[in-house]
CSV table of C-alpha atoms in Angstrom, one decimal:
chain,number,residue,atom,x,y,z
C,1435,GLN,CA,-96.1,125.4,5.3
C,1436,VAL,CA,-98.6,126.1,8.1
C,1437,GLN,CA,-99.9,129.6,8.2
C,1438,LEU,CA,-102.6,131.3,10.3
C,1439,VAL,CA,-103.3,134.7,8.8
C,1440,GLN,CA,-105.5,137.1,10.8
C,1441,SER,CA,-107.6,140.1,9.8
C,1442,GLY,CA,-106.4,143.6,10.3
C,1443,ALA,CA,-106.5,146.0,13.2
C,1444,GLU,CA,-109.9,147.3,14.4
C,1445,VAL,CA,-111.0,150.4,16.3
C,1446,LYS,CA,-114.3,150.1,18.0
C,1447,LYS,CA,-116.4,152.2,20.4
C,1448,PRO,CA,-117.5,150.9,23.8
C,1449,GLY,CA,-120.6,148.8,23.5
C,1450,ALA,CA,-119.9,147.7,19.9
C,1451,SER,CA,-118.9,144.3,18.7
C,1452,VAL,CA,-115.8,143.1,16.8
C,1453,LYS,CA,-115.3,140.0,14.6
C,1454,VAL,CA,-111.7,138.8,13.9
C,1455,SER,CA,-110.9,136.2,11.4
C,1456,CYS,CA,-108.1,133.6,11.2
C,1457,LYS,CA,-107.5,131.9,7.8
C,1458,ALA,CA,-105.6,128.6,8.0
C,1459,SER,CA,-103.5,127.1,5.2
C,1460,GLY,CA,-100.8,124.4,4.8
C,1461,TYR,CA,-102.6,121.7,6.7
C,1462,THR,CA,-106.0,119.9,6.9
C,1463,PHE,CA,-108.2,122.5,8.6
C,1464,THR,CA,-110.6,120.1,10.2
C,1465,ARG,CA,-107.9,118.0,11.9
C,1466,TYR,CA,-106.7,120.7,14.3
C,1467,TYR,CA,-108.5,122.6,17.0
C,1468,MET,CA,-108.3,126.4,17.1
C,1469,HIS,CA,-108.0,128.6,20.2
C,1470,TRP,CA,-108.2,132.3,20.8
C,1471,VAL,CA,-105.8,134.0,23.2
C,1472,ARG,CA,-105.6,137.7,23.9
C,1473,GLN,CA,-102.9,140.0,25.3
C,1474,ALA,CA,-103.6,143.4,26.7
C,1475,PRO,CA,-100.9,146.1,26.2
C,1476,GLY,CA,-97.8,145.2,28.3
C,1477,GLN,CA,-99.6,142.2,29.9
C,1478,GLY,CA,-99.6,138.4,29.7
C,1479,LEU,CA,-101.6,135.9,27.7
C,1480,GLU,CA,-105.2,135.1,28.4
C,1481,TRP,CA,-107.1,132.1,26.9
C,1482,MET,CA,-110.5,132.9,25.6
C,1483,GLY,CA,-111.8,129.6,24.2
C,1484,ILE,CA,-111.6,126.8,21.7
C,1485,ILE,CA,-113.4,125.7,18.6
C,1486,ASN,CA,-113.4,122.3,16.9
C,1487,PRO,CA,-113.4,123.2,13.2
C,1488,ASN,CA,-114.7,119.8,12.3
C,1489,SER,CA,-117.8,119.8,14.4
C,1490,GLY,CA,-118.1,123.5,15.2
C,1491,SER,CA,-118.4,122.7,18.9
C,1492,THR,CA,-117.0,125.4,21.2
C,1493,SER,CA,-115.9,125.9,24.8
C,1494,TYR,CA,-115.4,129.4,26.3
C,1495,ALA,CA,-113.6,130.7,29.3
C,1496,GLN,CA,-116.1,131.6,32.0
C,1497,LYS,CA,-114.9,135.2,31.9
C,1498,PHE,CA,-116.1,135.6,28.3
C,1499,GLN,CA,-119.3,133.5,28.4
C,1500,GLY,CA,-122.2,135.4,26.9
C,1501,ARG,CA,-119.9,137.9,25.1
C,1502,VAL,CA,-117.8,135.7,22.8
C,1503,THR,CA,-118.8,133.6,19.9
C,1504,MET,CA,-116.4,131.4,17.9
C,1505,THR,CA,-117.4,130.1,14.5
C,1506,ARG,CA,-115.8,128.5,11.5
C,1507,ASP,CA,-116.2,128.3,7.7
C,1508,THR,CA,-114.8,125.0,6.4
C,1509,SER,CA,-115.2,126.1,2.8
C,1510,THR,CA,-112.6,128.8,3.4
C,1511,SER,CA,-110.6,127.2,6.2
C,1512,THR,CA,-111.4,130.3,8.4
C,1513,VAL,CA,-112.3,130.6,12.0
C,1514,TYR,CA,-113.9,133.7,13.5
C,1515,MET,CA,-114.0,135.2,17.0
C,1516,GLU,CA,-116.7,137.8,17.7
C,1517,LEU,CA,-116.6,139.7,21.0
C,1518,SER,CA,-119.6,141.9,21.9
C,1519,SER,CA,-120.3,144.6,24.4
C,1520,LEU,CA,-116.8,145.9,24.1
C,1521,ARG,CA,-115.2,147.9,26.9
C,1522,SER,CA,-111.9,149.7,27.2
C,1523,GLU,CA,-110.4,146.7,29.0
C,1524,ASP,CA,-110.9,144.6,25.8
C,1525,THR,CA,-108.2,146.6,24.1
C,1526,ALA,CA,-105.7,143.9,23.3
C,1527,VAL,CA,-104.0,141.9,20.6
C,1528,TYR,CA,-106.0,138.8,19.8
C,1529,TYR,CA,-104.3,135.7,18.6
C,1530,CYS,CA,-105.5,132.5,17.1
C,1531,GLY,CA,-103.5,129.4,17.7
C,1532,ARG,CA,-104.0,125.7,16.8
C,1533,THR,CA,-103.6,122.5,18.7
C,1534,TYR,CA,-103.7,118.9,17.5
C,1535,SER,CA,-106.1,117.8,20.2
C,1536,ASN,CA,-108.3,119.7,22.7
C,1537,TYR,CA,-105.6,119.4,25.3
C,1538,ASP,CA,-102.3,120.3,23.6
C,1539,GLN,CA,-99.7,122.9,23.2
C,1540,LEU,CA,-100.3,125.7,20.7
C,1541,ASP,CA,-97.8,124.9,18.0
C,1542,TYR,CA,-98.7,127.6,15.5
C,1543,TRP,CA,-100.0,131.1,16.1
C,1544,GLY,CA,-101.5,133.8,13.9
C,1545,GLN,CA,-99.7,137.1,13.7
C,1546,GLY,CA,-102.2,138.8,16.0
C,1547,THR,CA,-105.0,141.4,15.5
C,1548,LEU,CA,-105.0,144.6,17.6
C,1549,VAL,CA,-108.4,145.6,18.7
C,1550,THR,CA,-108.7,149.1,20.2
C,1551,VAL,CA,-111.8,150.1,22.2
C,1552,SER,CA,-112.0,153.8,22.6
C,1553,SER,CA,-114.7,156.5,22.6
A,639,GLU,CA,-108.6,127.2,37.4
A,640,ILE,CA,-104.9,126.3,37.6
A,641,VAL,CA,-102.7,129.3,38.5
A,642,MET,CA,-99.3,129.5,36.9
A,643,THR,CA,-96.6,131.5,38.7
A,644,GLN,CA,-93.3,132.3,37.1
A,645,SER,CA,-90.2,133.6,38.7
A,646,PRO,CA,-88.4,135.8,38.5
A,647,ALA,CA,-90.3,138.5,36.7
A,648,THR,CA,-87.1,139.9,35.2
A,649,LEU,CA,-83.8,138.1,34.8
A,650,SER,CA,-80.6,139.9,33.8
A,651,VAL,CA,-77.9,137.6,32.4
A,652,SER,CA,-74.8,138.2,30.3
A,653,LEU,CA,-74.2,136.9,26.8
A,654,GLY,CA,-72.8,133.4,26.9
A,655,GLU,CA,-74.1,132.7,30.5
A,656,ARG,CA,-76.8,130.3,31.6
A,657,ALA,CA,-80.3,131.3,32.4
A,658,THR,CA,-82.8,129.4,34.6
A,659,LEU,CA,-86.5,130.3,34.6
A,660,SER,CA,-89.0,128.8,36.9
A,661,CYS,CA,-92.7,128.0,36.7
A,662,ARG,CA,-95.0,126.7,39.4
A,663,ALA,CA,-98.5,125.3,39.0
A,664,SER,CA,-101.2,125.6,41.7
A,665,GLN,CA,-102.0,121.9,41.2
A,666,SER,CA,-100.2,119.0,39.7
A,667,LEU,CA,-100.2,118.9,35.9
A,668,SER,CA,-101.2,115.4,34.7
A,669,ASN,CA,-99.0,114.0,31.9
A,670,ASN,CA,-96.7,117.0,32.4
A,671,TYR,CA,-98.9,119.1,30.0
A,672,LEU,CA,-96.7,122.1,30.3
A,673,ALA,CA,-95.3,124.2,27.4
A,674,TRP,CA,-92.9,127.2,27.2
A,675,TYR,CA,-93.2,130.0,24.7
A,676,GLN,CA,-90.8,132.8,23.6
A,677,GLN,CA,-92.2,136.1,22.7
A,678,LYS,CA,-90.3,139.0,21.2
A,679,PRO,CA,-91.7,142.6,20.9
A,680,GLY,CA,-94.4,142.9,18.3
A,681,GLN,CA,-94.5,139.2,17.6
A,682,ALA,CA,-96.7,136.3,18.4
A,683,PRO,CA,-95.5,133.7,20.9
A,684,ARG,CA,-93.4,130.9,19.6
A,685,LEU,CA,-93.6,127.4,20.9
A,686,LEU,CA,-90.2,126.2,22.4
A,687,ILE,CA,-90.9,123.2,24.7
A,688,TYR,CA,-93.9,121.0,25.2
A,689,TYR,CA,-94.7,118.0,27.5
A,690,ALA,CA,-92.4,119.9,29.9
A,691,SER,CA,-89.2,118.7,28.2
A,692,THR,CA,-89.7,118.0,24.5
A,693,ARG,CA,-88.2,120.6,22.2
A,694,ALA,CA,-90.4,121.8,19.4
A,695,THR,CA,-89.2,121.7,15.8
A,696,GLY,CA,-86.6,124.3,15.3
A,697,THR,CA,-85.9,124.9,19.0
A,698,PRO,CA,-82.1,125.1,19.5
A,699,ALA,CA,-80.5,122.4,21.7
A,700,ARG,CA,-79.4,125.1,24.2
A,701,PHE,CA,-83.0,125.3,25.4
A,702,SER,CA,-84.0,122.5,27.8
A,703,GLY,CA,-87.1,122.0,29.9
A,704,SER,CA,-87.5,119.9,33.0
A,705,GLY,CA,-89.7,119.3,35.9
A,706,SER,CA,-92.9,117.5,36.8
A,707,GLY,CA,-96.0,117.8,39.0
A,708,THR,CA,-96.1,121.5,40.0
A,709,GLU,CA,-92.5,122.6,39.5
A,710,PHE,CA,-91.0,123.3,36.1
A,711,THR,CA,-87.8,124.9,34.8
A,712,LEU,CA,-86.7,126.3,31.4
A,713,ALA,CA,-82.9,126.5,31.1
A,714,ILE,CA,-81.0,128.3,28.4
A,715,SER,CA,-77.3,127.5,28.2
A,716,SER,CA,-74.9,129.9,26.7
A,717,LEU,CA,-77.3,132.8,26.0
A,718,GLN,CA,-77.3,134.3,22.5
A,719,SER,CA,-78.4,137.8,21.6
A,720,GLU,CA,-81.6,136.5,20.0
A,721,ASP,CA,-82.6,134.8,23.2
A,722,PHE,CA,-83.5,138.0,25.0
A,723,ALA,CA,-87.3,138.0,25.1
A,724,VAL,CA,-90.2,137.3,27.4
A,725,TYR,CA,-90.9,133.6,28.2
A,726,TYR,CA,-94.3,132.2,29.2
A,727,CYS,CA,-95.2,128.8,30.7
A,728,HIS,CA,-98.6,127.4,29.8
A,729,GLN,CA,-100.6,124.5,31.3
A,730,TYR,CA,-102.9,122.5,29.0
A,731,THR,CA,-104.0,119.9,31.5
A,732,THR,CA,-107.4,121.4,32.0
A,733,TRP,CA,-109.6,124.2,30.6
A,734,PRO,CA,-109.3,127.1,31.0
A,735,TYR,CA,-105.8,127.0,29.6
A,736,THR,CA,-103.7,129.3,31.8
A,737,PHE,CA,-100.3,131.0,31.4
A,738,GLY,CA,-97.7,132.4,33.7
A,739,GLN,CA,-97.3,136.1,33.8
A,740,GLY,CA,-94.0,135.8,32.0
A,741,THR,CA,-90.3,136.2,32.7
A,742,LYS,CA,-88.5,139.0,30.9
A,743,LEU,CA,-84.9,137.9,30.0
A,744,GLU,CA,-82.7,140.9,29.5
A,745,ILE,CA,-79.0,141.5,28.8
A,746,LYS,CA,-76.9,142.3,31.8
């Protein structure tokens, strides 16, 4: 069965960086795109960007340009999302989610990773 | 960026009754690239409906999606206790993907 398993919760200080992983299983990793979506406490969903695990190409939401980097490791079927220059407003649950094409519904999601930014 | 607006923000409905949730896009969604997700506290969103009206695998038949262009609706007939959650609409016509702010469905 399809599973997206994310790394554990993180606590970071303002100005630091965080790297969250998302390990895929149960399907051919390179055939599906992966997205990152975040959710601040009590708030809605916010799309951060997409990575093509086959080519490694990425596209980021303008809001995160220059601060976010998405990468993948095909040998372990894992995608990574690194967010730098953290501020308190980045405190959120970060989710990975897959789509079959680059314009598609998110059919499977990871369990989420809470990132807390606090001094 | 396409702005998605959901209404109402909170909907109170009794068990066994019907609920109707609305979602409006700021511009027409080509190919009806509109999905609905259900989210329960502490859980990731779960895909319910895609292409505006196609039920995802495992979505009960009491859930139905409709609409086109800029106006979309999620209907839940005969509400069950497990249906009380927050529902989000999502457009995937263009990047950036955008989501509505959510409708919280609560027991009346």
